[in-house]
Coordinates of C-alpha atoms in Angstrom, one line a residue:
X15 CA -66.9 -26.0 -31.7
X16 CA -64.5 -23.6 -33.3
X17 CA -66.1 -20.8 -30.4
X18 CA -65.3 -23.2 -27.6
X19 CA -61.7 -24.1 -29.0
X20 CA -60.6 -20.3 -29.4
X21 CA -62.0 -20.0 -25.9
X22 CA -59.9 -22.4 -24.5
X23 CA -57.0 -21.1 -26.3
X24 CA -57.5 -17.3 -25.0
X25 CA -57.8 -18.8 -21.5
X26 CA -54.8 -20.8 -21.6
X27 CA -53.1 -17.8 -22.9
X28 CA -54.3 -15.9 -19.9
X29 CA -53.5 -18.5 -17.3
X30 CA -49.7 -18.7 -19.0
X31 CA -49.4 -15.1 -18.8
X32 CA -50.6 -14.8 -15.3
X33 CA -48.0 -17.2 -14.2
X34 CA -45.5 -15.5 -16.1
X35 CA -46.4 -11.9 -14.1
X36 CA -46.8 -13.9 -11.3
X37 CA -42.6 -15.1 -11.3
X38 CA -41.6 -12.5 -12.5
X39 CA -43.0 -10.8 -9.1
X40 CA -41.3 -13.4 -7.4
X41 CA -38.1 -12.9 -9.0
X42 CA -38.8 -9.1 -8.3
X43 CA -39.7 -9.8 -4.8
X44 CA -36.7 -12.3 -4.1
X45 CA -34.0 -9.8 -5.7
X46 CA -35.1 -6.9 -3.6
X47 CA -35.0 -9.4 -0.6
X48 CA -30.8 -9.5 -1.5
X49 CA -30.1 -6.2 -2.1
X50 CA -32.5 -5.5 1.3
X51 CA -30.0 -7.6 3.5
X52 CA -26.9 -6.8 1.2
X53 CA -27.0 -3.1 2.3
X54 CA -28.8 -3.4 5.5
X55 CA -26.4 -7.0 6.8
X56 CA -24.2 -7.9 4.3
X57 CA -22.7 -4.3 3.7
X58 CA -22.5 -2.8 6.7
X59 CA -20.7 -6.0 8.3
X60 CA -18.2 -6.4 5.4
X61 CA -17.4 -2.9 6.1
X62 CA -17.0 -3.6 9.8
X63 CA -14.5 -6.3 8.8
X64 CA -12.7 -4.1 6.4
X65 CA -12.3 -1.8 9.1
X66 CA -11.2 -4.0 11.8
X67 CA -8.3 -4.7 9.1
X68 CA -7.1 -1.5 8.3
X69 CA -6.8 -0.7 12.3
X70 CA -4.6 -4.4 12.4
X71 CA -2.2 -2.8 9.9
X72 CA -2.3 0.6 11.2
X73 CA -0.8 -0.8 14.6
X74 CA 1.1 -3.4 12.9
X75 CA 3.1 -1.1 11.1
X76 CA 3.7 1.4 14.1
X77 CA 4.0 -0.9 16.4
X78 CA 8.0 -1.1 18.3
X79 CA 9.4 -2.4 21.6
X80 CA 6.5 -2.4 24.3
X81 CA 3.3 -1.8 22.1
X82 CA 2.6 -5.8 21.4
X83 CA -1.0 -6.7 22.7
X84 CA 0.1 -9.6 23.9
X85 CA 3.2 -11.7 24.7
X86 CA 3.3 -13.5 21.3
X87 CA 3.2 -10.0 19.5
X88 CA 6.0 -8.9 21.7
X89 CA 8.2 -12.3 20.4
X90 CA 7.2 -11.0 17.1
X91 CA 8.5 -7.5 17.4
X92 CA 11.8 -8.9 18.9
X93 CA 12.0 -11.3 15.8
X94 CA 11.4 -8.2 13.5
X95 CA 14.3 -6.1 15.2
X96 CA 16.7 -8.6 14.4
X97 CA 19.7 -6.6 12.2
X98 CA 19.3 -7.7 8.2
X99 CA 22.7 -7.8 6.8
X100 CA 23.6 -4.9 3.9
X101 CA 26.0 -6.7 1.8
X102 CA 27.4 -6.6 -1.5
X103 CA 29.4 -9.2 -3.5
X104 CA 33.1 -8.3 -3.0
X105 CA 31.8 -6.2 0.1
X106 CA 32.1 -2.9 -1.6
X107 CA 29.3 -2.6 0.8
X108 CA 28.7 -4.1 4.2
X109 CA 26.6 -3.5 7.3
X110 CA 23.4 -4.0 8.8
X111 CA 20.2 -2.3 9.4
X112 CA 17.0 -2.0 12.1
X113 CA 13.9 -1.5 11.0
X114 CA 11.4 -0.3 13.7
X115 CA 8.1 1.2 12.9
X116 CA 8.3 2.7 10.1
X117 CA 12.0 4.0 10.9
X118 CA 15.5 2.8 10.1
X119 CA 16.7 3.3 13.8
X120 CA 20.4 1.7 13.8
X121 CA 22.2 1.2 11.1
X122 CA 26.4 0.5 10.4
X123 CA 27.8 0.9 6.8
X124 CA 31.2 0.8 5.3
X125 CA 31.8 1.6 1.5
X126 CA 35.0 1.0 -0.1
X127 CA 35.2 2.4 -3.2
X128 CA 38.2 3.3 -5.5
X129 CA 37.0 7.2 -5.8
X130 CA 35.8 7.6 -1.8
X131 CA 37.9 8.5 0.9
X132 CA 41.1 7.5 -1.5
X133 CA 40.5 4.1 -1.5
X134 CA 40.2 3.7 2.3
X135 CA 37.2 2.2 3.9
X136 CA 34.6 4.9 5.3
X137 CA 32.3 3.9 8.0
X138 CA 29.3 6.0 9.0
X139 CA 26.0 4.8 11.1
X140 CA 22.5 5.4 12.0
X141 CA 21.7 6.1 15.9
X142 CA 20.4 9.4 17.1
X143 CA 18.4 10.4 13.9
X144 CA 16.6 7.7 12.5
X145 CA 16.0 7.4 8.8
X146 CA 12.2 7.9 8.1
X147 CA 11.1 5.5 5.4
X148 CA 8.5 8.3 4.1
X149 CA 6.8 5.2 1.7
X150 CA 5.4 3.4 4.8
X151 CA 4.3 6.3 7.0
X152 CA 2.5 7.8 3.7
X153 CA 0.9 4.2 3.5
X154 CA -0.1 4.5 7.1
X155 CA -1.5 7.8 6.7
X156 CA -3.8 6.4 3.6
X157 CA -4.8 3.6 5.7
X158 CA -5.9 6.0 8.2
X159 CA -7.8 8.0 6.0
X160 CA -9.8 5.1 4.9
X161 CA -10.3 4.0 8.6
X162 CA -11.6 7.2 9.3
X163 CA -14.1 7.5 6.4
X164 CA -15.5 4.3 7.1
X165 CA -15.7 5.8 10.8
X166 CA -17.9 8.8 9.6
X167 CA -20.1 6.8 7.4
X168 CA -23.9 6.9 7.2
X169 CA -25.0 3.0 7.0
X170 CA -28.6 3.4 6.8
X171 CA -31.1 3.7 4.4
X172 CA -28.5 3.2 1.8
X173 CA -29.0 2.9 -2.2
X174 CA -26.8 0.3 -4.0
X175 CA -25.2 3.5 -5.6
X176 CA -24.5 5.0 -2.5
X177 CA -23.1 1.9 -1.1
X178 CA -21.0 1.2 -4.5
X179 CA -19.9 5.0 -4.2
X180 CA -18.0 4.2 -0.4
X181 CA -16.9 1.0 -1.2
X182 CA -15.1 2.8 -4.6
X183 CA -13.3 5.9 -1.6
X184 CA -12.4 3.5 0.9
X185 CA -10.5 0.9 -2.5
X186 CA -8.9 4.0 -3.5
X187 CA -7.2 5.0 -0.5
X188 CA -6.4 1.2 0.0
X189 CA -4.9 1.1 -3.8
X190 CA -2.9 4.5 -2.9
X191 CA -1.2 2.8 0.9
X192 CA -0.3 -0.2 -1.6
X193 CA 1.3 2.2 -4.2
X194 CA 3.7 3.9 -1.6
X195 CA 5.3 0.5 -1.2
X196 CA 5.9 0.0 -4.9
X197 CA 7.0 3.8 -6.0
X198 CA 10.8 4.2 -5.4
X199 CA 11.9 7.5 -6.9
X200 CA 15.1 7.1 -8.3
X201 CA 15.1 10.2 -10.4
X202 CA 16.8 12.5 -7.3
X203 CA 18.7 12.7 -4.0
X204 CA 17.7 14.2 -0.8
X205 CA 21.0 15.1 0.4
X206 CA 20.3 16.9 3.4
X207 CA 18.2 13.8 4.8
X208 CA 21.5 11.6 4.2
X209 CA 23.3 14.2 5.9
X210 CA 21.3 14.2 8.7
X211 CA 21.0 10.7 9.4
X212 CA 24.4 9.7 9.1
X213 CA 27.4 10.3 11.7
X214 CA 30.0 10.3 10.6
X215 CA 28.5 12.6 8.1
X216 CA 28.5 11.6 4.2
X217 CA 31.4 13.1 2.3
X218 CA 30.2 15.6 -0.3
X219 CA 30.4 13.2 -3.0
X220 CA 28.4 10.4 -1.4
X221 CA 24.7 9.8 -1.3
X222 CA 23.2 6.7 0.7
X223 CA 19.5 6.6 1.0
X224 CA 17.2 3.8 2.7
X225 CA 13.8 3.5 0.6
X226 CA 10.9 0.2 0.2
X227 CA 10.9 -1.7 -3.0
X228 CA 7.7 -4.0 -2.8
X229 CA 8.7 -6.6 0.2
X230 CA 12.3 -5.0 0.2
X231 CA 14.0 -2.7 2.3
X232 CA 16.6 -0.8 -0.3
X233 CA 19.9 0.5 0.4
X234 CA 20.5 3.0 -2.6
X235 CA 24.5 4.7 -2.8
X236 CA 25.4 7.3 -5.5
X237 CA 29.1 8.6 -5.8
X238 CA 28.7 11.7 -7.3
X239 CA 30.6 14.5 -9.2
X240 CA 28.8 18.0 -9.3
X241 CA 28.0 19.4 -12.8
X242 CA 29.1 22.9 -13.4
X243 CA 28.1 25.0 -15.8
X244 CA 25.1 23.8 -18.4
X245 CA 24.7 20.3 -19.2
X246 CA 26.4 18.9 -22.3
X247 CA 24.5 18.6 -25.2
X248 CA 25.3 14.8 -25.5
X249 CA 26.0 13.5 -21.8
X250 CA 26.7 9.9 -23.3
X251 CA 26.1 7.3 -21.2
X252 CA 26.5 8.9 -17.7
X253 CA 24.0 9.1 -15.4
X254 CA 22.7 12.4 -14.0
X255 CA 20.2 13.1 -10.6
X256 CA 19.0 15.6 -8.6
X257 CA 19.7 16.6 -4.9
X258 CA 15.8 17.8 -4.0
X259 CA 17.3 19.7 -1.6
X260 CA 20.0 21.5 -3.3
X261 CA 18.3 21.3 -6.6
X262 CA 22.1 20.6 -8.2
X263 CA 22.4 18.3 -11.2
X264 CA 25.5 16.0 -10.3
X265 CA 26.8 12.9 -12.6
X266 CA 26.6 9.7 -11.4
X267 CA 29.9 8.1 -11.1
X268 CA 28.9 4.9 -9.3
X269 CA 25.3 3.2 -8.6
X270 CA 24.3 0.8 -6.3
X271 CA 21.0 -0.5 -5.0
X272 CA 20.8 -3.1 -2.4
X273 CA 17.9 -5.1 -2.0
X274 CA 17.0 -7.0 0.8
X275 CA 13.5 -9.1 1.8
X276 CA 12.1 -7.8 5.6
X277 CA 9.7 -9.9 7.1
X278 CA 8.0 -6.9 8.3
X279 CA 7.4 -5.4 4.6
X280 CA 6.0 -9.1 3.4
X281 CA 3.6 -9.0 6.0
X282 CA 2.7 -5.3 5.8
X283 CA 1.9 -5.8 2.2
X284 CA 0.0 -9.3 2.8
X285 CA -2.2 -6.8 4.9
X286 CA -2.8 -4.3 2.4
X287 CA -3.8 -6.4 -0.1
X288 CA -6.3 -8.7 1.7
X289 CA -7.9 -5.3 2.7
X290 CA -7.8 -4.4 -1.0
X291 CA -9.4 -8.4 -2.1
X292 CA -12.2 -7.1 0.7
X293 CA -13.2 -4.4 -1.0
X294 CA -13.2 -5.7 -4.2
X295 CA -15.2 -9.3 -3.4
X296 CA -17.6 -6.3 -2.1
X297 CA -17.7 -4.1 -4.8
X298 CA -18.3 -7.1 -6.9
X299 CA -21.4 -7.9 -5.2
X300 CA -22.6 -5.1 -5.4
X301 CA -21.6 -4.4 -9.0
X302 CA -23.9 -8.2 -9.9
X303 CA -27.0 -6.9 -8.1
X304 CA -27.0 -3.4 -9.4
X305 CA -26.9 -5.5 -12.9
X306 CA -30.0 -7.4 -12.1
X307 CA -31.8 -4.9 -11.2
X308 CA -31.3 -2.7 -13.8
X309 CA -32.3 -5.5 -16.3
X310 CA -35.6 -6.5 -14.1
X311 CA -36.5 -3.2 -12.6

């Protein structure tokens, strides 16, 4: 009896383990089932998508006057060439400004301030040179770089590393377009673009630049005094910057920044960052199975 009991025992043992190998190759077989149509459907679709995105933005931020695909596109562009007023309580600053593409093209400004122009109102525009907003063409040219990697991409026979390893390039250069937007470098001047773009020119002591703030479009106005001679050991509480050009230290006798929401930068960075969500809901995906598998492979 105590044979035939221990027999029975050992078999049931058996049988358990047998079903146990036996899930687990199911489990094995069902997970390389995913990450088959993950990087064979899943993938290579998603990065389709991705794509398609990336080329929508592209044209959306080029696009001007003419280049809408379709009627509606063409009210759109119209809507977006509408002037946005430049204003400052007290109108120490007034104007408007034209965004098109990824250019300022028109733009009237008058500053009064006590120290410019002694006193009196000076008015200067934008017409024949527009002023290129350098942020949003460096955001286009990331986005193209990403487009065009995803372009000369190998989809088959991909690994999940390999796939992870694309997804990570094309979610950097995505990041980087977004990070052009946000970056406003306040620490200098470029004098000679401000002198360029505006007629009539800027007196020597004025610097008016046109730069992207997040959804903004950013009207920035220094009145200056050059610094001769070496700096002061304590400045105090003036402000100092740099012309880029120039590369003169001058103190900063008056600052202001005006901000102002475009429809054109809201929606330019709506796209950017749904492309950015894609990759990551991706990456993510990818990120879970290459988990699993390293736990049951």
């Amino acid at each position: 009896r105590t044979t035939m009991a221990t027999t029975s025992s050992l078999g049931s043992r058996f049988n358990d383990k047998a079903e146990d190998e036996k899930a687990i190759q199911l489990e094995e077989l069902q997970l390389r089932r995913e990450i088959h149509w993950l990087l064979t459907k899943e993938f290579p679709y998603s990065c389709s998508r991705i794509r398609q995105t990336i080329d929508e933005c592209i044209h959306y931020i080029k696009r001007g006057p003419g280049q809408g695909r379709t009627p509606e596109e063409e009210e759109e562009i119209a809507e977006e060439r509408k002037p946005i007023a430049i204003d400052t309580a007290g109108n120490t600053v007034e104007g408007y400004a034209v965004l098109n593409g990824w250019n300022v093209s028109e733009a009237k400004i008058t500053v009064k301030l006590q120290r410019l122009n002694k006193g009196a109102p000076f008015k200067t525009e934008i017409s024949t040179t527009p002023w290129k907003l350098t942020q949003l063409q460096d955001a286009h040219n990331y986005l193209v770089l990403a487009r065009d990697d995803l372009d000369t991409t190998n989809f088959h026979a991909l690994s999940i590393q390999q796939a992870n390893k694309i997804i990570n390039r094309i979610a950097l250069k995505i990041k980087q377009a977004q990070d052009q937007l946000l970056m406003t470098d306040t620490s200098s001047i470029n004098e000679y673009h401000s002198q360029m773009a505006f007629l009539p020119k800027l007196p020597s002591n004025l610097s008016m630049e046109f730069s992207i703030s997040h959804k903004f479009l950013d009207l920035t106005l220094y009145l200056v005094q050059n610094m001769s001679g070496p700096r002061k050991a304590n400045p105090g509480a003036h402000e100092t910057i740099v012309d880029q050009h120039k590369q003169k230290l001058y103190e900063v006798l008056e600052h202001i920044t005006i901000h102002k929401p475009h429809k054109k930068l809201e929606s330019i960075f709506k796209f950017i960052q749904t492309i950015y969500d894609l990759c990551s809901e991706l990456r993510e995906k990818l990120l879970a199975l290459a988990s699993i598998t390293s736990n049951h492979m």
